[in-house]
mmCIF file with all atom_site columns, C-alpha atoms in Angstrom:
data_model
loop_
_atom_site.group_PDB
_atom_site.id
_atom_site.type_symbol
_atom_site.label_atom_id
_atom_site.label_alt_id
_atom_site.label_comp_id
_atom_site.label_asym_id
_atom_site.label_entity_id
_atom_site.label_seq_id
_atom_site.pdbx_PDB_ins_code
_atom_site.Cartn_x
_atom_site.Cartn_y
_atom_site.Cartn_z
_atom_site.occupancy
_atom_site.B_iso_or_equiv
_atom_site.pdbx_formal_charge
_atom_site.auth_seq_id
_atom_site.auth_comp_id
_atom_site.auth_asym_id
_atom_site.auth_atom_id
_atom_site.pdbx_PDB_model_num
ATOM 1   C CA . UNK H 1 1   ? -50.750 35.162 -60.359 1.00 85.00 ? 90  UNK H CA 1
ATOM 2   C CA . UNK H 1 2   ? -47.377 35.288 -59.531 1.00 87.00 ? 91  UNK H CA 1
ATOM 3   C CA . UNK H 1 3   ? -45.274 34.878 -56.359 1.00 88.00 ? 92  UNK H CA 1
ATOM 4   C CA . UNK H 1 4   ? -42.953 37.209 -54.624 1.00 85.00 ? 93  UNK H CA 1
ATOM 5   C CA . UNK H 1 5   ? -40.853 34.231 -53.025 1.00 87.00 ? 94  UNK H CA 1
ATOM 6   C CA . UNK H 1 6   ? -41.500 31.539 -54.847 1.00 88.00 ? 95  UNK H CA 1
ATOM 7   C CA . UNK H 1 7   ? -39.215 28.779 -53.593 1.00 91.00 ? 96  UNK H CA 1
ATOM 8   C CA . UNK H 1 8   ? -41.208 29.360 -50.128 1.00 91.00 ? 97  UNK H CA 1
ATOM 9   C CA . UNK H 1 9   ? -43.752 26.918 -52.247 1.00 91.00 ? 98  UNK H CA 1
ATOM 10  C CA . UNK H 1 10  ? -41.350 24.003 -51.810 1.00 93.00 ? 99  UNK H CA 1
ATOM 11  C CA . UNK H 1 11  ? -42.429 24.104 -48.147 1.00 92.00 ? 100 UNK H CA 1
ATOM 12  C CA . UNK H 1 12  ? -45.459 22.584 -49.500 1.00 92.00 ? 101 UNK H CA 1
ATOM 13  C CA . UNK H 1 13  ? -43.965 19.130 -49.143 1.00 93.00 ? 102 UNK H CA 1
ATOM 14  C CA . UNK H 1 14  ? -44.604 19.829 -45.368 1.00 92.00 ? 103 UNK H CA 1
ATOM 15  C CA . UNK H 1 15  ? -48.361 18.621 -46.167 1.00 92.00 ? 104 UNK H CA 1
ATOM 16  C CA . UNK H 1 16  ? -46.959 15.217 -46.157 1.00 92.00 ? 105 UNK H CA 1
ATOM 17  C CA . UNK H 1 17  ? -46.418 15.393 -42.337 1.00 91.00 ? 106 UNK H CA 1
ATOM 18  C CA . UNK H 1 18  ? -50.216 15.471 -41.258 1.00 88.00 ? 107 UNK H CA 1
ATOM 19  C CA . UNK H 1 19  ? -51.085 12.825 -43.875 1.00 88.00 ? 108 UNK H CA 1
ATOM 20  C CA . UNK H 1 20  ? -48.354 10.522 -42.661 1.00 89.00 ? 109 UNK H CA 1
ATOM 21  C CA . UNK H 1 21  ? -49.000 10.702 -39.237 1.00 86.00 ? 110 UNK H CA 1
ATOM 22  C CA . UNK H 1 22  ? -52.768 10.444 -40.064 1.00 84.00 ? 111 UNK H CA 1
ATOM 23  C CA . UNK H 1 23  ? -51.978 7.441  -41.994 1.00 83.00 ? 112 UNK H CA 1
ATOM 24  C CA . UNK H 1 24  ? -49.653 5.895  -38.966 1.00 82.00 ? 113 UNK H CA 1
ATOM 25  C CA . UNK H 1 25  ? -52.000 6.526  -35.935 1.00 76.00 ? 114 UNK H CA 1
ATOM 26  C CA . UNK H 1 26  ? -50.006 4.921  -33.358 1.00 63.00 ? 115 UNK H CA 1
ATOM 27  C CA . UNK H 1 27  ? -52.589 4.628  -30.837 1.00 64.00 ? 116 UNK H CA 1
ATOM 28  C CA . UNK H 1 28  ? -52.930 1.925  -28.605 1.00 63.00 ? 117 UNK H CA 1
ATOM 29  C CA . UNK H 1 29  ? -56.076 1.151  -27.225 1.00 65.00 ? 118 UNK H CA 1
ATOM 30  C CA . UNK H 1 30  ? -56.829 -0.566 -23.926 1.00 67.00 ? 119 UNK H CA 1
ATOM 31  C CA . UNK H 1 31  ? -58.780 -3.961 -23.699 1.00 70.00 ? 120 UNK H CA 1
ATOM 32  C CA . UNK H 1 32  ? -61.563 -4.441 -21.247 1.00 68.00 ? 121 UNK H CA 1
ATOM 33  C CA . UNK H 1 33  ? -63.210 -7.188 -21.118 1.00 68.00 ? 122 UNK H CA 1
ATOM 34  C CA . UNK H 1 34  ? -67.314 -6.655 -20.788 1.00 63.00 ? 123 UNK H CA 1
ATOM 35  C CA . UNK H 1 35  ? -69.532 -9.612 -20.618 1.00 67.00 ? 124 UNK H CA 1
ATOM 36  C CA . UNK H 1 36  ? -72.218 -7.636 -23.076 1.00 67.00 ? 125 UNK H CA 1
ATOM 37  C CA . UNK H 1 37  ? -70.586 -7.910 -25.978 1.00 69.00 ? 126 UNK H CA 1
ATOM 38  C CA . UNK H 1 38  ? -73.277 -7.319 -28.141 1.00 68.00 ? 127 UNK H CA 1
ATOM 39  C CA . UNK H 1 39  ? -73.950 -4.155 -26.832 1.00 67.00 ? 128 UNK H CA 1
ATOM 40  C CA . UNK H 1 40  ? -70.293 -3.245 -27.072 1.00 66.00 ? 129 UNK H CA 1
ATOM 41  C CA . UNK H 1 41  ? -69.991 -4.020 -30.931 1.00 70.00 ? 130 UNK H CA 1
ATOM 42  C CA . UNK H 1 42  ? -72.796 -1.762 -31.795 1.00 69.00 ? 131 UNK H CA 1
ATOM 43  C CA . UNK H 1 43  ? -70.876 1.280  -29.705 1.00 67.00 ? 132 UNK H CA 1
ATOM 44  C CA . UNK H 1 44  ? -67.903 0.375  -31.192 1.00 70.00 ? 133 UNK H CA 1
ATOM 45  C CA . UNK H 1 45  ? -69.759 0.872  -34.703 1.00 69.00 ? 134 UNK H CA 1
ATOM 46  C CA . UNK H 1 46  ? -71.419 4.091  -34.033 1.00 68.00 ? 135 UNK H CA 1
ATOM 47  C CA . UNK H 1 47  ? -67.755 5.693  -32.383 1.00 74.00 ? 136 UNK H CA 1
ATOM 48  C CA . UNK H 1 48  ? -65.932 4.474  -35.318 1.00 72.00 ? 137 UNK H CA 1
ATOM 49  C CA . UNK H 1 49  ? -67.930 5.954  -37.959 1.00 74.00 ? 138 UNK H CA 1
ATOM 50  C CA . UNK H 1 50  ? -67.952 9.724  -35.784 1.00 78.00 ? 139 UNK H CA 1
ATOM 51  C CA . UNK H 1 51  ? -64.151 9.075  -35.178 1.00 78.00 ? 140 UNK H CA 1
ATOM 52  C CA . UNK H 1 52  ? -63.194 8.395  -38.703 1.00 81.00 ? 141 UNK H CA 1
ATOM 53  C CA . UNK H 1 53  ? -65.080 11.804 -39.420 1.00 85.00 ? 142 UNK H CA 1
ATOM 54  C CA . UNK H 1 54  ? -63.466 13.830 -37.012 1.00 87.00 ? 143 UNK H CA 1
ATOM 55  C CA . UNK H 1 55  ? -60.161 12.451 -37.700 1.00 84.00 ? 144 UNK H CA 1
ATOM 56  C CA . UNK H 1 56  ? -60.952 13.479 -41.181 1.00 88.00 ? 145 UNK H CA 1
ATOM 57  C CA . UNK H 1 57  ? -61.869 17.221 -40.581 1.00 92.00 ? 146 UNK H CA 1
ATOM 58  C CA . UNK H 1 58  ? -58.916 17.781 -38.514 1.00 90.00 ? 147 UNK H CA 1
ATOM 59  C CA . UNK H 1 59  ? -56.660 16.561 -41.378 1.00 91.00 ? 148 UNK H CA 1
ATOM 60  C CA . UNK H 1 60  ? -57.965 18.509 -43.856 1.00 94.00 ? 149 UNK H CA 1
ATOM 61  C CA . UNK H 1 61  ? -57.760 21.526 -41.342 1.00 95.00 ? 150 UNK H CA 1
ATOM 62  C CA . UNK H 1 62  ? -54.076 20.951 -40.602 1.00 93.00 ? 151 UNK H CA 1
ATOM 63  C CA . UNK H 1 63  ? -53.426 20.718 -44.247 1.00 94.00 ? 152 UNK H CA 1
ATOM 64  C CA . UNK H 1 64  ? -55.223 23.458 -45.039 1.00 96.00 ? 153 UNK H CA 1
ATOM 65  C CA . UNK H 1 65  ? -53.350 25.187 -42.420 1.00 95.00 ? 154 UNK H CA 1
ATOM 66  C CA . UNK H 1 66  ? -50.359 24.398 -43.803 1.00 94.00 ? 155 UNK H CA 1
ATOM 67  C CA . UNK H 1 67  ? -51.467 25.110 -47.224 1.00 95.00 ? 156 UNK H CA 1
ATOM 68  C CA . UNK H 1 68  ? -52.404 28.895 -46.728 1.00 95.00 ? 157 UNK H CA 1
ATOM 69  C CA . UNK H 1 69  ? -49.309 29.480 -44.581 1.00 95.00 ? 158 UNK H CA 1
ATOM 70  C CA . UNK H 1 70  ? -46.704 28.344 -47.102 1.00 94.00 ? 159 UNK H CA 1
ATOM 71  C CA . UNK H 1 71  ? -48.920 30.667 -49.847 1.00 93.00 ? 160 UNK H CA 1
ATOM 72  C CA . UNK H 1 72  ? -48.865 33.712 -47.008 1.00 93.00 ? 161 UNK H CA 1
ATOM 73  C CA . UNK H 1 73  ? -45.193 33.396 -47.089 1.00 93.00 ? 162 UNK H CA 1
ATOM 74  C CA . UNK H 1 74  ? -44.795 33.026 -50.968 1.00 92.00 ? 163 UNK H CA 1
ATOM 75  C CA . UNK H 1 75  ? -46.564 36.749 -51.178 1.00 89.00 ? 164 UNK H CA 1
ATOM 76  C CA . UNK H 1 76  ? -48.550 35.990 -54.588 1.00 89.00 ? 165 UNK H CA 1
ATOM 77  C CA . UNK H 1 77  ? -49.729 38.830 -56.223 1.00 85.00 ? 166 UNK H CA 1
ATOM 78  C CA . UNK H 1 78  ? -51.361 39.646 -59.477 1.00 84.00 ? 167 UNK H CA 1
ATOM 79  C CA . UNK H 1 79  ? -49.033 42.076 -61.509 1.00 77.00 ? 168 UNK H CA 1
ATOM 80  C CA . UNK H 1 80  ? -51.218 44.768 -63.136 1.00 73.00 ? 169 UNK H CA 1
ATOM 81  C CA . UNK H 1 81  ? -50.558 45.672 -66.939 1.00 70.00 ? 170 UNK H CA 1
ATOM 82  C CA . UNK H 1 82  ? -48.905 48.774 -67.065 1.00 60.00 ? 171 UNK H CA 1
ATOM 83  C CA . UNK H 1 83  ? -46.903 47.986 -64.000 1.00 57.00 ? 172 UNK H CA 1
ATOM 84  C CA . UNK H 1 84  ? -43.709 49.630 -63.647 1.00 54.00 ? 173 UNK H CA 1
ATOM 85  C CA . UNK H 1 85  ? -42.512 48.033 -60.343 1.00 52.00 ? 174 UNK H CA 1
ATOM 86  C CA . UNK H 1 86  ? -41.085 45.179 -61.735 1.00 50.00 ? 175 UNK H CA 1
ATOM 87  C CA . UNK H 1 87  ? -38.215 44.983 -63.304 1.00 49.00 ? 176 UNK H CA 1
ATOM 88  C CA . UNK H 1 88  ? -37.133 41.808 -64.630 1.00 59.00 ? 177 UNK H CA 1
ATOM 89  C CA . UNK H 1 89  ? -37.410 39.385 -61.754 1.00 62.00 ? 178 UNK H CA 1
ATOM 90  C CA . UNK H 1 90  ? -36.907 42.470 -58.991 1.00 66.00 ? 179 UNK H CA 1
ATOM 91  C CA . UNK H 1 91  ? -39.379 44.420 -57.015 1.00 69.00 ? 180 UNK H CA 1
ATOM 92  C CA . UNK H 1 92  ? -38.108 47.945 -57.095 1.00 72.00 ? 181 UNK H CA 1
ATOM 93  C CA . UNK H 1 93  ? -39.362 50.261 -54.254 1.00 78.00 ? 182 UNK H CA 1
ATOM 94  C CA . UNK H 1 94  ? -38.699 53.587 -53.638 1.00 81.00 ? 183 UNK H CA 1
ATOM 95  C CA . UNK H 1 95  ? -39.688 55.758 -51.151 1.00 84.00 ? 184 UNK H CA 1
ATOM 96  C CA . UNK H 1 96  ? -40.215 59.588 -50.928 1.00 85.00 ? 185 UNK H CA 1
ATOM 97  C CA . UNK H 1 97  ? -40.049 61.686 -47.881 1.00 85.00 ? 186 UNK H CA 1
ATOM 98  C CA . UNK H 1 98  ? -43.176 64.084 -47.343 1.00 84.00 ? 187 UNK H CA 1
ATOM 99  C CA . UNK H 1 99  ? -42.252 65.521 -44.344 1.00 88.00 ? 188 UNK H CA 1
ATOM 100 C CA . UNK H 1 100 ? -42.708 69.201 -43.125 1.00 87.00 ? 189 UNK H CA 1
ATOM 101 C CA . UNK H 1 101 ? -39.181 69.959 -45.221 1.00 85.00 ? 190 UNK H CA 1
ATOM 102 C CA . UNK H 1 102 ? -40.326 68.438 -48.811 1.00 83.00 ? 191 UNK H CA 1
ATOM 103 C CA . UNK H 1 103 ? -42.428 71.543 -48.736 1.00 83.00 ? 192 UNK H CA 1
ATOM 104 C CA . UNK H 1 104 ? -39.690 73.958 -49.545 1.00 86.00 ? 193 UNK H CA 1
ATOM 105 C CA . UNK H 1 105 ? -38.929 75.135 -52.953 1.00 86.00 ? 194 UNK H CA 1
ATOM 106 C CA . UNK H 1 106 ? -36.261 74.652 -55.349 1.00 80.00 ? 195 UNK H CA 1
ATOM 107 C CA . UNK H 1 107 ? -35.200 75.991 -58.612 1.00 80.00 ? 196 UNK H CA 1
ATOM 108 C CA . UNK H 1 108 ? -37.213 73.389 -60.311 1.00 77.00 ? 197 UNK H CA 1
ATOM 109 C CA . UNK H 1 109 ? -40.356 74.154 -58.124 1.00 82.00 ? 198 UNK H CA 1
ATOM 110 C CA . UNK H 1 110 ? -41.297 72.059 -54.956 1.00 86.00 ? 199 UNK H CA 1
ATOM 111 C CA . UNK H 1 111 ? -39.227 69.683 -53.626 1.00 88.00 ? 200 UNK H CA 1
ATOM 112 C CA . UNK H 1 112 ? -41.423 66.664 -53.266 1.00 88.00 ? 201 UNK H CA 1
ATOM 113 C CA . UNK H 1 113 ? -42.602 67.077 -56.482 1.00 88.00 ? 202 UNK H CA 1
ATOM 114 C CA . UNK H 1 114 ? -39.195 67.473 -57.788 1.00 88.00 ? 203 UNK H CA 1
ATOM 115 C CA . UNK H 1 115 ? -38.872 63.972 -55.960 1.00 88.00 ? 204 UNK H CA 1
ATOM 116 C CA . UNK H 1 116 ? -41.861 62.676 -56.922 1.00 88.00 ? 205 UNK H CA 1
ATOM 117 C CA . UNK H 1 117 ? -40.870 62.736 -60.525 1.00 87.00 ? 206 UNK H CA 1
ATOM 118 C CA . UNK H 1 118 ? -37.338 61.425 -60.325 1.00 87.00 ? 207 UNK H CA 1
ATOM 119 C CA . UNK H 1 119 ? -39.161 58.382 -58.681 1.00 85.00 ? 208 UNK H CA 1
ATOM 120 C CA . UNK H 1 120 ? -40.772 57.862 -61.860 1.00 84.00 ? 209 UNK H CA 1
ATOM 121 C CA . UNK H 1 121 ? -37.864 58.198 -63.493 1.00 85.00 ? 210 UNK H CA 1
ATOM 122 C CA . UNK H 1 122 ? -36.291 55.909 -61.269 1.00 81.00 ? 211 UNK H CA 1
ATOM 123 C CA . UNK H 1 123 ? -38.521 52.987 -61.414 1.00 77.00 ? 212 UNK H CA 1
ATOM 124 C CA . UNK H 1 124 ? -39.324 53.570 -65.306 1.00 75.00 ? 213 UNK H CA 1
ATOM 125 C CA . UNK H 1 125 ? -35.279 52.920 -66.172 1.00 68.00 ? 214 UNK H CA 1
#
């Protein structure tokens, strides 16, 4: 697999952000005071353990968010064998009209098959 952009892959650094502020939660929490305390601990137990699991999916959501953005902007694609589109380290495109006036003929024979070919030439130099 190759990429089409590849420094768009240094973006990946950019993962860093949710893990740091995942790491640095910079919530304060409120006291109250409760005269069960008991009762308290064990909610506090069962909350924690959800919390820590939901923080969890969410982080791994954002990064994964992150993740498949940076890629979609990279372009990776798979170059086929015989591929004559690339050309060194450049994409080469070119584009033939088909409209109602390609249909008229030349000396050579049709003009968008006239075109056709020297688009093969084109992309095979």
């Amino acid at each position: 697999m190759k990429f089409l952009f590849p420094t768009f892959l240094f973006a990946l650094f950019a993962i860093a952000i949710p893990i740091i502020i995942h790491l640095f939660n910079f919530r304060k929490f409120k006291k109250i005071y409760f005269t069960n305390v008991k009762f308290l601990k064990e909610v506090k137990q069962e909350t924690q353990s959800k919390s820590k699991l939901k923080h969890l999916l969410v982080l791994c959501t954002r990064i994964l968010a992150i993740t498949f953005l940076v890629f979609a902007f990279a372009q990776p694609f798979i170059p086929s064998e015989n591929s004559n589109a690339v050309i060194g380290d450049k994409v080469v495109s070119v584009y033939v009209d088909n409209s109602f006036s390609m249909q008229a003929q030349s000396e050579q024979g049709g003009l968008f098959e006239e075109s056709r070919r020297r688009a093969r030439e084109i992309s095979d130099a």
